[in-house]
PDB file of C-alpha atoms in Angstrom:
ATOM      1  CA  LYS A 359      -4.852   5.772   9.443  1.00 61.00           C
ATOM      2  CA  ALA A 360      -1.910   7.475   8.585  1.00 76.00           C
ATOM      3  CA  GLY A 361       0.841   6.482   6.570  1.00 92.00           C
ATOM      4  CA  VAL A 362       4.738   6.763   6.898  1.00 96.00           C
ATOM      5  CA  THR A 363       5.460  10.331   6.323  1.00 97.00           C
ATOM      6  CA  GLN A 364       9.068  11.643   5.481  1.00 97.00           C
ATOM      7  CA  THR A 365      10.158  14.973   5.428  1.00 97.00           C
ATOM      8  CA  PRO A 366      11.375  16.735   3.103  1.00 97.00           C
ATOM      9  CA  ARG A 367      10.435  15.381   0.734  1.00 96.00           C
ATOM     10  CA  TYR A 368      13.176  17.193  -1.779  1.00 97.00           C
ATOM     11  CA  LEU A 369      16.287  18.852  -1.263  1.00 96.00           C
ATOM     12  CA  ILE A 370      19.058  20.009  -2.747  1.00 98.00           C
ATOM     13  CA  LYS A 371      22.641  20.278  -1.237  1.00 98.00           C
ATOM     14  CA  THR A 372      26.035  20.634  -2.360  1.00 98.00           C
ATOM     15  CA  ARG A 373      29.153  18.377  -1.682  1.00 98.00           C
ATOM     16  CA  GLY A 374      30.919  18.324   1.467  1.00 97.00           C
ATOM     17  CA  GLN A 375      27.475  19.420   3.479  1.00 98.00           C
ATOM     18  CA  GLN A 376      25.528  17.337   5.645  1.00 98.00           C
ATOM     19  CA  VAL A 377      21.752  16.402   5.814  1.00 98.00           C
ATOM     20  CA  THR A 378      19.224  14.847   8.214  1.00 98.00           C
ATOM     21  CA  LEU A 379      16.080  13.370   7.105  1.00 98.00           C
ATOM     22  CA  SER A 380      12.664  12.184   9.713  1.00 98.00           C
ATOM     23  CA  CYS A 381      10.940   9.980   8.857  1.00 98.00           C
ATOM     24  CA  SER A 382       7.361   9.176  11.221  1.00 97.00           C
ATOM     25  CA  PRO A 383       5.962   5.957  10.940  1.00 96.00           C
ATOM     26  CA  ILE A 384       2.574   4.812  11.325  1.00 94.00           C
ATOM     27  CA  SER A 385       0.514   4.923  14.623  1.00 93.00           C
ATOM     28  CA  GLY A 386       1.838   1.329  16.355  1.00 91.00           C
ATOM     29  CA  HIS A 387       4.828   0.661  14.261  1.00 92.00           C
ATOM     30  CA  ARG A 388       8.044   0.168  16.421  1.00 92.00           C
ATOM     31  CA  SER A 389      10.409  -0.782  13.426  1.00 92.00           C
ATOM     32  CA  VAL A 390      12.249   1.681  11.154  1.00 94.00           C
ATOM     33  CA  SER A 391      14.295   1.475   8.337  1.00 94.00           C
ATOM     34  CA  TRP A 392      15.690   3.019   5.948  1.00 97.00           C
ATOM     35  CA  TYR A 393      16.698   2.441   2.022  1.00 96.00           C
ATOM     36  CA  GLN A 394      18.395   3.920  -0.211  1.00 97.00           C
ATOM     37  CA  GLN A 395      17.085   3.683  -4.209  1.00 96.00           C
ATOM     38  CA  THR A 396      18.938   4.903  -7.328  1.00 93.00           C
ATOM     39  CA  PRO A 397      18.606   3.483 -10.798  1.00 87.00           C
ATOM     40  CA  GLY A 398      21.651   2.110 -10.873  1.00 80.00           C
ATOM     41  CA  GLN A 399      21.699  -0.042  -7.655  1.00 83.00           C
ATOM     42  CA  GLY A 400      18.227  -0.476  -7.141  1.00 88.00           C
ATOM     43  CA  LEU A 401      16.779  -0.325  -3.568  1.00 93.00           C
ATOM     44  CA  GLN A 402      19.673  -0.713  -0.951  1.00 93.00           C
ATOM     45  CA  PHE A 403      18.857  -1.382   3.158  1.00 93.00           C
ATOM     46  CA  LEU A 404      20.965   1.151   5.241  1.00 96.00           C
ATOM     47  CA  PHE A 405      19.922   0.413   8.284  1.00 94.00           C
ATOM     48  CA  GLU A 406      16.980  -1.046  10.937  1.00 93.00           C
ATOM     49  CA  TYR A 407      15.508   0.984  13.954  1.00 93.00           C
ATOM     50  CA  PHE A 408      13.705  -0.678  17.014  1.00 92.00           C
ATOM     51  CA  SER A 409      13.006   0.688  20.383  1.00 91.00           C
ATOM     52  CA  GLU A 410      15.544   3.460  19.580  1.00 94.00           C
ATOM     53  CA  THR A 411      18.346   1.030  18.859  1.00 94.00           C
ATOM     54  CA  GLN A 412      19.935   0.026  15.907  1.00 93.00           C
ATOM     55  CA  ARG A 413      19.265  -3.784  14.369  1.00 90.00           C
ATOM     56  CA  ASN A 414      21.169  -4.134  11.853  1.00 89.00           C
ATOM     57  CA  LYS A 415      23.102  -2.403   9.029  1.00 91.00           C
ATOM     58  CA  GLY A 416      24.083  -2.507   5.708  1.00 92.00           C
ATOM     59  CA  ASN A 417      27.468  -1.695   3.861  1.00 92.00           C
ATOM     60  CA  PHE A 418      27.516   1.962   3.940  1.00 96.00           C
ATOM     61  CA  PRO A 419      30.109   3.922   5.000  1.00 97.00           C
ATOM     62  CA  GLY A 420      29.857   5.746   8.660  1.00 96.00           C
ATOM     63  CA  ARG A 421      28.682   8.814   6.894  1.00 97.00           C
ATOM     64  CA  PHE A 422      25.233   7.503   7.488  1.00 98.00           C
ATOM     65  CA  SER A 423      23.675   6.998  10.142  1.00 97.00           C
ATOM     66  CA  GLY A 424      20.786   7.517  12.096  1.00 97.00           C
ATOM     67  CA  ARG A 425      18.545   7.515  14.983  1.00 97.00           C
ATOM     68  CA  GLN A 426      15.095   6.599  17.245  1.00 97.00           C
ATOM     69  CA  PHE A 427      13.523   8.072  19.485  1.00 97.00           C
ATOM     70  CA  SER A 428      11.285   7.147  21.745  1.00 96.00           C
ATOM     71  CA  ASN A 429       7.972   7.855  19.927  1.00 95.00           C
ATOM     72  CA  SER A 430       9.910   5.390  17.002  1.00 95.00           C
ATOM     73  CA  ARG A 431      10.003   8.765  14.891  1.00 97.00           C
ATOM     74  CA  SER A 432      13.979   8.110  13.036  1.00 98.00           C
ATOM     75  CA  GLU A 433      16.417  10.310  11.081  1.00 98.00           C
ATOM     76  CA  MET A 434      19.150   9.515   9.433  1.00 98.00           C
ATOM     77  CA  ASN A 435      21.727  11.796   8.636  1.00 98.00           C
ATOM     78  CA  VAL A 436      24.492  12.152   5.777  1.00 98.00           C
ATOM     79  CA  SER A 437      27.462  13.743   6.430  1.00 96.00           C
ATOM     80  CA  THR A 438      30.222  15.464   3.952  1.00 97.00           C
ATOM     81  CA  LEU A 439      27.844  14.554   1.169  1.00 98.00           C
ATOM     82  CA  GLU A 440      28.987  13.362  -2.351  1.00 97.00           C
ATOM     83  CA  LEU A 441      27.821  13.374  -5.594  1.00 97.00           C
ATOM     84  CA  GLY A 442      27.031   9.649  -5.331  1.00 95.00           C
ATOM     85  CA  ASP A 443      24.627  10.346  -2.846  1.00 97.00           C
ATOM     86  CA  SER A 444      22.191  11.686  -4.832  1.00 97.00           C
ATOM     87  CA  ALA A 445      19.236   9.301  -4.349  1.00 97.00           C
ATOM     88  CA  LEU A 446      15.680   8.722  -3.143  1.00 97.00           C
ATOM     89  CA  TYR A 447      15.878   8.068   0.290  1.00 98.00           C
ATOM     90  CA  LEU A 448      12.729   5.769   1.432  1.00 97.00           C
ATOM     91  CA  CYS A 449      11.593   4.652   5.293  1.00 97.00           C
ATOM     92  CA  ALA A 450       9.961   1.872   5.917  1.00 95.00           C
ATOM     93  CA  THR A 451       8.221   0.822   8.925  1.00 93.00           C
ATOM     94  CA  ARG A 452       6.568  -2.463  10.812  1.00 90.00           C
ATOM     95  CA  ARG A 453       5.042  -2.967  14.220  1.00 83.00           C
ATOM     96  CA  GLY A 454       8.147  -5.308  15.083  1.00 78.00           C
ATOM     97  CA  VAL A 455      11.377  -6.201  14.544  1.00 72.00           C
ATOM     98  CA  ASN A 456      12.970  -9.267  11.980  1.00 65.00           C
ATOM     99  CA  THR A 457       9.182  -9.890  10.624  1.00 67.00           C
ATOM    100  CA  GLY A 458       5.891  -8.355   9.246  1.00 72.00           C
ATOM    101  CA  GLU A 459       4.935  -6.361   6.522  1.00 83.00           C
ATOM    102  CA  LEU A 460       7.224  -3.238   5.821  1.00 89.00           C
ATOM    103  CA  PHE A 461       5.237  -0.276   4.833  1.00 92.00           C
ATOM    104  CA  PHE A 462       6.980   2.355   2.467  1.00 95.00           C
ATOM    105  CA  GLY A 463       6.956   6.208   2.688  1.00 96.00           C
ATOM    106  CA  GLU A 464       7.098   7.993  -0.793  1.00 95.00           C
ATOM    107  CA  GLY A 465      10.852   9.052   0.240  1.00 96.00           C
ATOM    108  CA  SER A 466      13.035  12.265   0.176  1.00 97.00           C
ATOM    109  CA  ARG A 467      14.621  13.024  -3.035  1.00 97.00           C
ATOM    110  CA  LEU A 468      18.075  14.103  -2.267  1.00 98.00           C
ATOM    111  CA  THR A 469      20.359  15.766  -4.920  1.00 97.00           C
ATOM    112  CA  VAL A 470      23.660  16.969  -4.599  1.00 97.00           C
ATOM    113  CA  LEU A 471      25.596  19.387  -6.584  1.00 96.00           C
TER     114      LEU A 471
ATOM    115  CA  GLN B1122      27.495  -8.613  -3.971  1.00 54.00           C
ATOM    116  CA  GLN B1123      24.016  -9.506  -5.652  1.00 62.00           C
ATOM    117  CA  GLN B1124      22.074 -12.051  -3.780  1.00 87.00           C
ATOM    118  CA  VAL B1125      18.440 -11.491  -5.845  1.00 94.00           C
ATOM    119  CA  LYS B1126      18.933 -11.547  -9.579  1.00 95.00           C
ATOM    120  CA  GLN B1127      15.508 -10.032 -11.586  1.00 96.00           C
ATOM    121  CA  SER B1128      14.493 -10.032 -15.025  1.00 96.00           C
ATOM    122  CA  PRO B1129      13.638  -8.656 -17.427  1.00 96.00           C
ATOM    123  CA  GLN B1130      14.897  -4.819 -16.832  1.00 95.00           C
ATOM    124  CA  SER B1131      11.775  -4.042 -18.738  1.00 96.00           C
ATOM    125  CA  LEU B1132       8.729  -5.102 -20.360  1.00 97.00           C
ATOM    126  CA  ILE B1133       6.005  -4.295 -22.284  1.00 98.00           C
ATOM    127  CA  VAL B1134       3.165  -6.483 -22.429  1.00 98.00           C
ATOM    128  CA  GLN B1135      -0.416  -5.661 -24.530  1.00 97.00           C
ATOM    129  CA  LYS B1136      -3.617  -5.026 -22.261  1.00 97.00           C
ATOM    130  CA  GLY B1137      -5.309  -8.733 -21.551  1.00 97.00           C
ATOM    131  CA  GLY B1138      -1.549 -10.161 -21.825  1.00 98.00           C
ATOM    132  CA  ILE B1139       0.393 -12.336 -18.947  1.00 98.00           C
ATOM    133  CA  SER B1140       3.175 -10.221 -17.815  1.00 98.00           C
ATOM    134  CA  ILE B1141       6.270 -12.548 -16.178  1.00 98.00           C
ATOM    135  CA  ILE B1142       8.708 -11.220 -14.070  1.00 98.00           C
ATOM    136  CA  ASN B1143      11.483 -13.738 -12.736  1.00 98.00           C
ATOM    137  CA  CYS B1144      14.094 -13.740  -9.867  1.00 98.00           C
ATOM    138  CA  ALA B1145      16.627 -16.142  -8.591  1.00 97.00           C
ATOM    139  CA  TYR B1146      18.166 -16.063  -5.251  1.00 96.00           C
ATOM    140  CA  GLU B1147      21.844 -17.191  -3.696  1.00 93.00           C
ATOM    141  CA  ASN B1148      21.085 -17.472  -0.088  1.00 91.00           C
ATOM    142  CA  THR B1149      19.006 -20.600   1.085  1.00 91.00           C
ATOM    143  CA  ALA B1150      18.416 -18.950   4.426  1.00 89.00           C
ATOM    144  CA  PHE B1151      16.135 -16.566   2.974  1.00 91.00           C
ATOM    145  CA  ASP B1152      12.298 -17.749   4.024  1.00 90.00           C
ATOM    146  CA  TYR B1153      10.225 -15.131   2.863  1.00 91.00           C
ATOM    147  CA  PHE B1154      10.091 -13.601  -0.474  1.00 94.00           C
ATOM    148  CA  PRO B1155       7.726 -10.452  -1.172  1.00 94.00           C
ATOM    149  CA  TRP B1156       7.199  -8.287  -4.465  1.00 96.00           C
ATOM    150  CA  TYR B1157       6.800  -4.784  -4.535  1.00 96.00           C
ATOM    151  CA  GLN B1158       5.192  -2.657  -6.565  1.00 97.00           C
ATOM    152  CA  GLN B1159       6.388   0.656  -6.944  1.00 96.00           C
ATOM    153  CA  PHE B1160       4.540   3.879  -9.234  1.00 95.00           C
ATOM    154  CA  PRO B1161       6.086   6.881 -10.104  1.00 92.00           C
ATOM    155  CA  GLY B1162       6.656   9.597  -7.073  1.00 88.00           C
ATOM    156  CA  LYS B1163       5.332   7.013  -4.504  1.00 91.00           C
ATOM    157  CA  GLY B1164       7.475   4.577  -2.239  1.00 93.00           C
ATOM    158  CA  PRO B1165       6.891   0.711  -2.925  1.00 95.00           C
ATOM    159  CA  ALA B1166       4.045  -1.014  -1.804  1.00 94.00           C
ATOM    160  CA  LEU B1167       3.913  -4.848  -1.067  1.00 93.00           C
ATOM    161  CA  LEU B1168       1.981  -6.713  -3.644  1.00 95.00           C
ATOM    162  CA  ILE B1169       1.848 -10.378  -2.667  1.00 94.00           C
ATOM    163  CA  ALA B1170       4.289 -12.312  -0.623  1.00 93.00           C
ATOM    164  CA  ILE B1171       5.381 -16.598  -0.350  1.00 93.00           C
ATOM    165  CA  ARG B1172       7.087 -18.559   2.192  1.00 91.00           C
ATOM    166  CA  PRO B1173       9.156 -21.711   0.644  1.00 90.00           C
ATOM    167  CA  ASP B1174       6.448 -24.390   1.871  1.00 90.00           C
ATOM    168  CA  VAL B1175       4.428 -23.335  -0.765  1.00 92.00           C
ATOM    169  CA  SER B1176       5.164 -23.666  -4.848  1.00 94.00           C
ATOM    170  CA  GLU B1177       1.862 -21.187  -5.560  1.00 96.00           C
ATOM    171  CA  LYS B1178      -0.085 -18.220  -4.397  1.00 96.00           C
ATOM    172  CA  LYS B1179      -2.268 -16.720  -5.918  1.00 96.00           C
ATOM    173  CA  GLU B1180      -4.204 -13.406  -4.822  1.00 95.00           C
ATOM    174  CA  GLY B1181      -6.731 -11.706  -8.009  1.00 96.00           C
ATOM    175  CA  ARG B1182      -4.384 -11.676 -11.029  1.00 97.00           C
ATOM    176  CA  PHE B1183      -1.207 -11.506  -9.164  1.00 97.00           C
ATOM    177  CA  THR B1184       0.422 -15.155  -8.655  1.00 97.00           C
ATOM    178  CA  ILE B1185       3.934 -15.610  -7.216  1.00 96.00           C
ATOM    179  CA  SER B1186       5.233 -19.033  -8.337  1.00 96.00           C
ATOM    180  CA  PHE B1187       8.140 -20.645  -6.386  1.00 96.00           C
ATOM    181  CA  ASN B1188      10.899 -23.294  -7.208  1.00 95.00           C
ATOM    182  CA  LYS B1189      12.755 -24.339  -3.670  1.00 94.00           C
ATOM    183  CA  SER B1190      15.487 -26.256  -5.752  1.00 94.00           C
ATOM    184  CA  ALA B1191      16.012 -23.656  -8.609  1.00 95.00           C
ATOM    185  CA  LYS B1192      16.541 -21.245  -6.458  1.00 95.00           C
ATOM    186  CA  GLN B1193      13.580 -19.338  -8.257  1.00 97.00           C
ATOM    187  CA  PHE B1194      10.445 -17.574  -7.910  1.00 97.00           C
ATOM    188  CA  SER B1195       8.475 -15.167 -10.327  1.00 98.00           C
ATOM    189  CA  LEU B1196       5.357 -13.041 -10.669  1.00 98.00           C
ATOM    190  CA  HIS B1197       2.528 -13.373 -12.810  1.00 98.00           C
ATOM    191  CA  ILE B1198       0.375 -10.848 -13.839  1.00 98.00           C
ATOM    192  CA  MET B1199      -2.593 -12.341 -15.674  1.00 98.00           C
ATOM    193  CA  ASP B1200      -5.040 -10.440 -17.749  1.00 98.00           C
ATOM    194  CA  SER B1201      -2.435  -7.293 -17.591  1.00 98.00           C
ATOM    195  CA  GLN B1202      -4.474  -3.833 -17.425  1.00 97.00           C
ATOM    196  CA  PRO B1203      -2.575  -0.315 -18.309  1.00 97.00           C
ATOM    197  CA  GLY B1204      -3.099   0.458 -14.190  1.00 97.00           C
ATOM    198  CA  ASP B1205      -0.346  -2.149 -13.433  1.00 97.00           C
ATOM    199  CA  SER B1206       2.241  -0.228 -15.232  1.00 98.00           C
ATOM    200  CA  ALA B1207       4.902   0.194 -12.773  1.00 97.00           C
ATOM    201  CA  THR B1208       8.266  -0.921 -11.690  1.00 96.00           C
ATOM    202  CA  TYR B1209       8.259  -4.449 -10.103  1.00 97.00           C
ATOM    203  CA  PHE B1210      10.541  -4.945  -6.931  1.00 96.00           C
ATOM    204  CA  CYS B1211      11.034  -8.885  -5.872  1.00 96.00           C
ATOM    205  CA  ALA B1212      12.646  -9.296  -2.681  1.00 94.00           C
ATOM    206  CA  ALA B1213      14.278 -11.749   0.000  1.00 93.00           C
ATOM    207  CA  ASP B1214      14.699 -11.940   3.703  1.00 89.00           C
ATOM    208  CA  LYS B1215      15.726 -14.176   6.138  1.00 84.00           C
ATOM    209  CA  THR B1216      13.635 -13.648   9.023  1.00 79.00           C
ATOM    210  CA  GLY B1217      14.113 -13.656  12.476  1.00 74.00           C
ATOM    211  CA  THR B1218      17.437 -12.613  13.827  1.00 66.00           C
ATOM    212  CA  ALA B1219      19.069  -9.517  11.608  1.00 66.00           C
ATOM    213  CA  SER B1220      16.192  -9.448   9.454  1.00 72.00           C
ATOM    214  CA  LYS B1221      16.663  -7.178   6.381  1.00 81.00           C
ATOM    215  CA  LEU B1222      14.767  -7.089   2.712  1.00 87.00           C
ATOM    216  CA  THR B1223      17.222  -7.948  -0.254  1.00 90.00           C
ATOM    217  CA  PHE B1224      15.785  -6.383  -3.366  1.00 93.00           C
ATOM    218  CA  GLY B1225      16.077  -7.110  -6.898  1.00 94.00           C
ATOM    219  CA  THR B1226      16.917  -4.792  -9.357  1.00 93.00           C
ATOM    220  CA  GLY B1227      13.333  -4.004 -10.608  1.00 95.00           C
ATOM    221  CA  THR B1228      11.226  -4.552 -13.714  1.00 96.00           C
ATOM    222  CA  ARG B1229       9.628  -1.711 -15.649  1.00 96.00           C
ATOM    223  CA  LEU B1230       6.290  -2.971 -16.604  1.00 98.00           C
ATOM    224  CA  GLN B1231       4.875  -1.426 -19.472  1.00 98.00           C
ATOM    225  CA  VAL B1232       0.835  -2.495 -20.475  1.00 97.00           C
ATOM    226  CA  THR B1233      -0.131  -0.810 -23.541  1.00 96.00           C
ATOM    227  CA  LEU B1234      -3.885  -0.883 -25.164  1.00 92.00           C
TER     228      LEU B1234
END
């Protein structure tokens, strides 16, 4: 079966701009989580969505937001980009909320200049 | 606040040797401890996971050892192969309400010929 699909895979933005990243989960997976991966901080949890509702969130500023659609696809948005937002943004999906194996996509690599 | 500490940061092992990666956690509410393997350009993939009711779990060449009293767990890769060269992340989660994986900082493993 198809895996987790993230688009775009690579993008370059400048400070102050905003960006929207997309994630299509594995068929049947209704939970979508987002993680930020950087060399210095490793993998950090951003938020999790289930049934179009945010169920949990990490310690990131309000510039980071997300949403989930009725077909379980999810988007995350980062506004007023800062240099420190340069990272690999990973989407991970699972069948239910709060338990179960997470399946990761290959990520969207964001570079902020 | 780093709730899961992972060591070493990098590891070089000869082919056929044993690779050992250690993790320690602080939150005694954690009840799920997975290990993820990540190859360059790919998202992390679940390798093996354990719950605190067992002290060891083995899957092929990969073994998790778990010490609940010490709040430590480790990954052992027996007969390490060049194809095992990747970054390994330990993680911990409190399943149920507000589940979210907390990752260690990763160990870059290189298996030499």
